[in-house]
mmCIF file of C-alpha atoms and ligand atoms in Angstrom:
data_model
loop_
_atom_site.group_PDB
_atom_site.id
_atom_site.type_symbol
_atom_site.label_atom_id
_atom_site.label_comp_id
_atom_site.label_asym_id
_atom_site.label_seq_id
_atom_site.Cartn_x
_atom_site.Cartn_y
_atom_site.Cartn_z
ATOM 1 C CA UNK A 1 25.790 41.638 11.048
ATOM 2 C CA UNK A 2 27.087 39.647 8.291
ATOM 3 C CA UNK A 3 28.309 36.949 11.025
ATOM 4 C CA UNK A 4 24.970 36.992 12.580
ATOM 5 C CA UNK A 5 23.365 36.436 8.988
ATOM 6 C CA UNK A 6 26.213 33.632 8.630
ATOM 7 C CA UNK A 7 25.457 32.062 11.785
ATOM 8 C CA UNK A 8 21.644 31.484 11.337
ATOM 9 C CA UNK A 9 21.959 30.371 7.818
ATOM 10 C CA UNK A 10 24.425 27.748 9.227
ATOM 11 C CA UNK A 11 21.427 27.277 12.054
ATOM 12 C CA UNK A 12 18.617 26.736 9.528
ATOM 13 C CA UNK A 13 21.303 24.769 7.008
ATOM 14 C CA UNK A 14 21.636 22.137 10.647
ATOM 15 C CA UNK A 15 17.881 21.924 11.486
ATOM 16 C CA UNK A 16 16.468 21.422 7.898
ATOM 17 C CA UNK A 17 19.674 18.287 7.927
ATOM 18 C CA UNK A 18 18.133 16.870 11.322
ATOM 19 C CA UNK A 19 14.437 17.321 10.299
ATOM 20 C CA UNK A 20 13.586 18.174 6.364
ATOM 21 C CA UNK A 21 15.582 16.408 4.921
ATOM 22 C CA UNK A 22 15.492 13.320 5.907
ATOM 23 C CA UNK A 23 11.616 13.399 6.048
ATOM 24 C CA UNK A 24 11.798 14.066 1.952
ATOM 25 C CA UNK A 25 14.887 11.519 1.535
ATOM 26 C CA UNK A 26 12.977 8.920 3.643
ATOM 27 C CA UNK A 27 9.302 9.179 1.566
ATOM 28 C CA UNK A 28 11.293 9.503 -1.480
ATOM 29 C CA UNK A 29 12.797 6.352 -1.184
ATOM 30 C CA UNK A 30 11.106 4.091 1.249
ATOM 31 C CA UNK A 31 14.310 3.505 2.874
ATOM 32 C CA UNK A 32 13.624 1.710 6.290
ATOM 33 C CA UNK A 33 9.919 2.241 5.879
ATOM 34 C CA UNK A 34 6.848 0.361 4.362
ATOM 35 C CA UNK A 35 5.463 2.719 2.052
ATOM 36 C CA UNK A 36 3.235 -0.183 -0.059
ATOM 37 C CA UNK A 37 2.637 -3.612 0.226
ATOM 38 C CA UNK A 38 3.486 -6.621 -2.342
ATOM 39 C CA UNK A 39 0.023 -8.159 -1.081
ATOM 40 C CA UNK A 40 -2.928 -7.756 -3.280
ATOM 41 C CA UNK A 41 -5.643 -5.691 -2.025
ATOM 42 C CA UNK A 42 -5.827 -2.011 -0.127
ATOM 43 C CA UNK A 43 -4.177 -1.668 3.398
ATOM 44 C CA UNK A 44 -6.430 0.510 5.252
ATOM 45 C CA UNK A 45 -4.807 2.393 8.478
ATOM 46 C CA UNK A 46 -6.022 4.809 10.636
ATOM 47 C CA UNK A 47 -3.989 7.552 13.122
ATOM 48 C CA UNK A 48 -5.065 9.469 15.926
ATOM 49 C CA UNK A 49 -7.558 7.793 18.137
ATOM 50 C CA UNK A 50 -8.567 6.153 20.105
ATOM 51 C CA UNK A 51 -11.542 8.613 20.188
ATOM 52 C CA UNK A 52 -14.630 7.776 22.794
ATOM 53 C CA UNK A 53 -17.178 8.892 19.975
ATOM 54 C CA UNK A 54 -15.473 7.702 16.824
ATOM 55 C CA UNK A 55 -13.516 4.887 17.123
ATOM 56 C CA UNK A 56 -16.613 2.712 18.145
ATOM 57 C CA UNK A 57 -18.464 3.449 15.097
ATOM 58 C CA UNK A 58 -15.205 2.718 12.928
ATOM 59 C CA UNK A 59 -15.130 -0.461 14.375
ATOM 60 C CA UNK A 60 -18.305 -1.547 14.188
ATOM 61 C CA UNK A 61 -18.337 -0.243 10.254
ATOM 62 C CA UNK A 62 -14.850 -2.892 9.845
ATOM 63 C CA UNK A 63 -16.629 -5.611 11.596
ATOM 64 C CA UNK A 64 -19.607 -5.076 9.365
ATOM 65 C CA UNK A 65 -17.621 -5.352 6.478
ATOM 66 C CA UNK A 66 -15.453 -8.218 7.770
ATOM 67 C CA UNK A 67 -11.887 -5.877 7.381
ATOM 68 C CA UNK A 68 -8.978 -5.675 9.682
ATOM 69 C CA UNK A 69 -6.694 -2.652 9.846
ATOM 70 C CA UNK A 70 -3.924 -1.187 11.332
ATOM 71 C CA UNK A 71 -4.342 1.552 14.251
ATOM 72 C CA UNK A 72 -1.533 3.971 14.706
ATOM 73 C CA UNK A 73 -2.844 5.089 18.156
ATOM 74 C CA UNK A 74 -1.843 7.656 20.484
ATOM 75 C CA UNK A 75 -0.821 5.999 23.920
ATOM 76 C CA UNK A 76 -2.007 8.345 26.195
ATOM 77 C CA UNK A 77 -5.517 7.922 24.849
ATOM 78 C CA UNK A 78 -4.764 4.168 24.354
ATOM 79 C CA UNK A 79 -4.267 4.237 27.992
ATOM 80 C CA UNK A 80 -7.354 6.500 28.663
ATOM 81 C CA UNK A 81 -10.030 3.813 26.635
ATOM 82 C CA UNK A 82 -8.142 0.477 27.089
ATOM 83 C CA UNK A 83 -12.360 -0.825 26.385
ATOM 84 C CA UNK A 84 -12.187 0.569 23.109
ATOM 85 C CA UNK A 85 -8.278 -1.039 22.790
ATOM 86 C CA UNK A 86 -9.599 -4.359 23.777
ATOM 87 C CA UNK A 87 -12.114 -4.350 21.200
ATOM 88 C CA UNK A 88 -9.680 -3.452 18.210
ATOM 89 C CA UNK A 89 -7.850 -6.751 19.637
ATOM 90 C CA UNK A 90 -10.645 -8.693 19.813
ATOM 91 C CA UNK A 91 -12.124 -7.382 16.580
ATOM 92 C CA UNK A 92 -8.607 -8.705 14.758
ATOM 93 C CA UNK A 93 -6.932 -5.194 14.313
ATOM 94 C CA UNK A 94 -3.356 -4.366 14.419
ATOM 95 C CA UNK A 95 -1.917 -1.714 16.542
ATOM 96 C CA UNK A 96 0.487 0.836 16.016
ATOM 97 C CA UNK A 97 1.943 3.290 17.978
ATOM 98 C CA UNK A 98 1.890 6.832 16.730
ATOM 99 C CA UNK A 99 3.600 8.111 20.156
ATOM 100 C CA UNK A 100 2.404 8.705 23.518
ATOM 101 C CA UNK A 101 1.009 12.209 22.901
ATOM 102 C CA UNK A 102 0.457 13.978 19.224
ATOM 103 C CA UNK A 103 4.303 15.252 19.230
ATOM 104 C CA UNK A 104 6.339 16.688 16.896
ATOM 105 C CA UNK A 105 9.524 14.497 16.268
ATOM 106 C CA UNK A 106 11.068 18.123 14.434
ATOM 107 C CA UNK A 107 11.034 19.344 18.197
ATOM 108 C CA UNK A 108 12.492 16.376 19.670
ATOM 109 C CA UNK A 109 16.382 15.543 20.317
ATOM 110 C CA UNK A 110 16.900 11.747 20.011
ATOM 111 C CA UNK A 111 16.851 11.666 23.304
ATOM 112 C CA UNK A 112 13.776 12.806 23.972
ATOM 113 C CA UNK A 113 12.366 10.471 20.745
ATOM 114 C CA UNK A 114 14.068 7.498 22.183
ATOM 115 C CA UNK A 115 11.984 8.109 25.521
ATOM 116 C CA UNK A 116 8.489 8.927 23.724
ATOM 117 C CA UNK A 117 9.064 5.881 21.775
ATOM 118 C CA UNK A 118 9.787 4.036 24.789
ATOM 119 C CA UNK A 119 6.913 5.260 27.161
ATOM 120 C CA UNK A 120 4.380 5.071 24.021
ATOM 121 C CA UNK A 121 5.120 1.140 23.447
ATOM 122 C CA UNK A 122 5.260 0.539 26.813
ATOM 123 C CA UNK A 123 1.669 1.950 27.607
ATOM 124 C CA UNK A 124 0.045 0.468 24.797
ATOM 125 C CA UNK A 125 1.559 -3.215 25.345
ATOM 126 C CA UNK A 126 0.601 -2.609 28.981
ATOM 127 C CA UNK A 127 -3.005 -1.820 27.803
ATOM 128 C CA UNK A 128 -3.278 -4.721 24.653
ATOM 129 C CA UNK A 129 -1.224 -7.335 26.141
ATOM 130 C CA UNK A 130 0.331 -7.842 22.842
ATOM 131 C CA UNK A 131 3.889 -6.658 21.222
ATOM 132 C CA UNK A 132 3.748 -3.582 19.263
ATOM 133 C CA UNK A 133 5.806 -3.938 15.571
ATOM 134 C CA UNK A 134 4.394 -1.175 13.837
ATOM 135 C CA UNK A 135 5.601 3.057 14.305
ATOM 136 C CA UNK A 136 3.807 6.270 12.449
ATOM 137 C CA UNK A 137 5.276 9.043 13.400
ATOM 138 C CA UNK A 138 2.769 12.366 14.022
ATOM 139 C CA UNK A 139 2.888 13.890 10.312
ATOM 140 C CA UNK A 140 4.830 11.595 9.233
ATOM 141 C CA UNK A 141 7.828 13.770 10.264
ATOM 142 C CA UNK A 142 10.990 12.161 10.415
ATOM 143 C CA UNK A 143 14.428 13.005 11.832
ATOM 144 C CA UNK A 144 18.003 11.592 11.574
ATOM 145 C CA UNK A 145 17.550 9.721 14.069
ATOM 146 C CA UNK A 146 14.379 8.611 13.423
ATOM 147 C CA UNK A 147 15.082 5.427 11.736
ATOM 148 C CA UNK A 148 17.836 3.973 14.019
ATOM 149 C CA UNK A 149 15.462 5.191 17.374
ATOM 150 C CA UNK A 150 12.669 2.734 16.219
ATOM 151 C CA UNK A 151 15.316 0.117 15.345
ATOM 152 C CA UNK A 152 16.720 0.645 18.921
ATOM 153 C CA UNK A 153 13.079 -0.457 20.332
ATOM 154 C CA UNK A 154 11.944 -3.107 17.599
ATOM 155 C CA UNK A 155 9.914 -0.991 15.477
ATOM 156 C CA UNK A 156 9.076 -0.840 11.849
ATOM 157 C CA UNK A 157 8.246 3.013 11.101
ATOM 158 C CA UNK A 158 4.894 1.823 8.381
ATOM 159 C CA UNK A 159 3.757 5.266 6.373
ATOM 160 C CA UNK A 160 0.915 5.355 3.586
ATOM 161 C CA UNK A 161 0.703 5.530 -0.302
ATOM 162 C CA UNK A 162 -2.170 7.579 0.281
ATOM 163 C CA UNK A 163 -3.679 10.750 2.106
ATOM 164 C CA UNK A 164 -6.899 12.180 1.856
ATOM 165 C CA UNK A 165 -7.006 15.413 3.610
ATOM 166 C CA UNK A 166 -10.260 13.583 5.816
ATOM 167 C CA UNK A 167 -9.285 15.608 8.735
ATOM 168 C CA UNK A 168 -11.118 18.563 7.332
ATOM 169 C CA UNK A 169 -15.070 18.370 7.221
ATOM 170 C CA UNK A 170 -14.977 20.170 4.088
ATOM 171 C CA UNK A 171 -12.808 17.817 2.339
ATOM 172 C CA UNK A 172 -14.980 14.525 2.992
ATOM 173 C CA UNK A 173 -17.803 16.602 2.290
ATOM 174 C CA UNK A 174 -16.536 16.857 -1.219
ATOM 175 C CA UNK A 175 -13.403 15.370 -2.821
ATOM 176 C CA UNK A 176 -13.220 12.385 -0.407
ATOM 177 C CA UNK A 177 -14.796 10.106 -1.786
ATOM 178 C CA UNK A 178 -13.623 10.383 -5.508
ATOM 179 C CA UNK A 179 -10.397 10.249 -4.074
ATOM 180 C CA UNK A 180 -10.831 7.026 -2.158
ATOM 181 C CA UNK A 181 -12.203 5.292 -5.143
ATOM 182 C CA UNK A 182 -9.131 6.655 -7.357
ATOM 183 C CA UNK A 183 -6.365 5.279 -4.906
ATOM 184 C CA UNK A 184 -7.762 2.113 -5.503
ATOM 185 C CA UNK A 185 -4.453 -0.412 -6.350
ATOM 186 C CA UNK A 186 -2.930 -3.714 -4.587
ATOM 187 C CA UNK A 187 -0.429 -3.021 -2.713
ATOM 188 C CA UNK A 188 -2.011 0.800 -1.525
ATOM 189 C CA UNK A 189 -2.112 2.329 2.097
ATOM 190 C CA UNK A 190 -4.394 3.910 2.816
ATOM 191 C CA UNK A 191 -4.372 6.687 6.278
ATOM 192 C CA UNK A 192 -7.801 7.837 7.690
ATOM 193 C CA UNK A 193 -8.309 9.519 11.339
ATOM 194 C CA UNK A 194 -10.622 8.761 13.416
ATOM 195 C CA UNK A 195 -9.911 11.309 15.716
ATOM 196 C CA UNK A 196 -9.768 15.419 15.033
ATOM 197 C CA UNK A 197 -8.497 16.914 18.054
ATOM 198 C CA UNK A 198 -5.072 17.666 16.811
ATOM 199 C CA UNK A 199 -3.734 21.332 15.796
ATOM 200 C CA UNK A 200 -5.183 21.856 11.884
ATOM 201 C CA UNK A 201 -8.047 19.330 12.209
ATOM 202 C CA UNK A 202 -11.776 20.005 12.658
ATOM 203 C CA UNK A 203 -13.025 18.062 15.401
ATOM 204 C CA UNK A 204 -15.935 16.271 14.373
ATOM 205 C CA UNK A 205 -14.087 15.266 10.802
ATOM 206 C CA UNK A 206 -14.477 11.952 11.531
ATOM 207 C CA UNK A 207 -18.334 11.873 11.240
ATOM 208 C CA UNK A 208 -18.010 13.096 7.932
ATOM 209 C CA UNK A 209 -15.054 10.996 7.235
ATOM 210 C CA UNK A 210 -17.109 7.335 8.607
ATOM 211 C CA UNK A 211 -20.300 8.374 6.072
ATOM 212 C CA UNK A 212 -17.734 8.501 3.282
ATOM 213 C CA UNK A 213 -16.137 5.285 4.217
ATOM 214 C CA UNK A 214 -19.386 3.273 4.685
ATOM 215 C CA UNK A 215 -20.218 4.309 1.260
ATOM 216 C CA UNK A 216 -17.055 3.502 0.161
ATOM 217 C CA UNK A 217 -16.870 0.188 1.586
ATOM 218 C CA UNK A 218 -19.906 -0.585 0.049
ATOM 219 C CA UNK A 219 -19.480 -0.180 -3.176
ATOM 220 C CA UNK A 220 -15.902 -1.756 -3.083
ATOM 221 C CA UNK A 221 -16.902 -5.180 -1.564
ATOM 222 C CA UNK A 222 -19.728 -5.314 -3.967
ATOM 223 C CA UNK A 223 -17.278 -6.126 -6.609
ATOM 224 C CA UNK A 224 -14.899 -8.254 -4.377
ATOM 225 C CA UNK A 225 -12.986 -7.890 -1.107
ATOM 226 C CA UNK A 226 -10.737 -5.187 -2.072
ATOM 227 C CA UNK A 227 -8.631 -5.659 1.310
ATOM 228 C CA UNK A 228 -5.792 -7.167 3.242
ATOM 229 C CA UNK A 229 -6.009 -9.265 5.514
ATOM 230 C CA UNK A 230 -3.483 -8.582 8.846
ATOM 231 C CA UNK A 231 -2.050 -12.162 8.425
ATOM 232 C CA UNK A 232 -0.027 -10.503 5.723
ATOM 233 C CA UNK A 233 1.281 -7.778 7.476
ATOM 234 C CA UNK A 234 3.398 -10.037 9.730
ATOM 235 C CA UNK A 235 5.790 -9.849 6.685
ATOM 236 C CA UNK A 236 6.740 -6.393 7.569
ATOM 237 C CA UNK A 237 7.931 -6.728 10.646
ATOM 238 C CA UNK A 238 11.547 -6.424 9.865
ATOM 239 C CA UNK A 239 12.925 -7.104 13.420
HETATM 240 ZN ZN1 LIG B 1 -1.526 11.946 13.629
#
């Protein structure tokens, strides 16, 4: 018994090493990962889509407002609505990849993250016709091997000073906002979704989420263009 007890702790000791850990260690200290930027203004980002619903609106609400962001998108729905891919590119947007399905990196050897890395980049270059720099991965988990995997396939794993919680109708029903306007500072990231078919998330979040961000958009650039601009970004890419 008491070898059986030894054994698992050992088991859980090795898998909170590979997974855990290094997630805490790498938001902690930034290491390998853009966590802020030294440009003045917000850096708005959104995961999760493309959505067929949402992701139109969003971009017509950025074009509106004359802002560029970064899209950590999932490549199988990247490849399922290149239209809507061509339009971030056309529109100025930067994509990320945020890998080819929703999946857990925790449940991933680095095998198996070096070939989800591969096949996600792959799709979504195939689809934009333009290098992808940028990595988020789902949760922002990260493993051990994490950090040298995207290094391995030129990419720079980009994470956010801020998270709202918008995947939850309830939540941009009633703190979002306030919180949106408090995270205001140069050099902030922002992460939104604009898509909220993913384990824990309400689907139609994002509707709630784009009436909070209109409003918020509005009263920001009334007192002066509070955002980057993706010229700036290039910066980051650190390969
Ligand atoms: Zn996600």
């Amino acid at each position: 018994m008491k070898k059986i007890v030894a054994t698992a702790a050992t088991a859980i000791g090795l898998a909170a090493a590979y997974t855990v850990l290094p997630t805490y260690a790498i938001r902690l200290s930034s290491y390998g990962v853009v966590q802020r930027t030294d440009q003045k203004g917000i850096l708005l980002t959104f995961d999760d889509g493309p959505n067929p619903t949402y992701t139109p609106q969003l971009l017509a609400l950025l074009k509106q407002y004359n802002i560029r962001a970064i899209f950590f998108v999932v490549a199988e729905k990247a490849e399922k609505y290149p239209e809507i891919m061509h339009q971030m590119i056309a529109d100025g947007h930067v994509i990320g990849l945020h890998h080819y399905t929703h999946s857990d990196s925790y449940k991933m050897t680095p095998r198996m993250l070096d070939a989800e890395l591969l096949k996600g980049k792959e799709a979504i270059e195939r689809v934009t016709q333009q290098p992808v720099h940028f990595y988020r991965p789902p949760w922002g988990k990260f493993t051990l091997a994490t950090l040298p995997v995207a290094k391995k396939h030129a990419l720079t794993p980009v994470m956010w000073s801020k998270i709202f919680g918008d995947w939850k109708v309830k939540t941009c029903q009633t703190t979002l906002q306030n919180k949106l306007h408090h995270a205001v500072k140069d050099g902030a990231i922002y992460v939104l979704h604009d898509c909220g078919m993913n384990p824990g998330a309400d689907d139609e979040a994002p509707a709630f989420m784009l009436q909070q961000l209109e409003k918020f958009l509005r009263d920001t650039t009334a007192l002066g263009q509070p955002f980057t601009e993706p010229v700036n970004w290039k910066r980051y890419v650190s390969h």
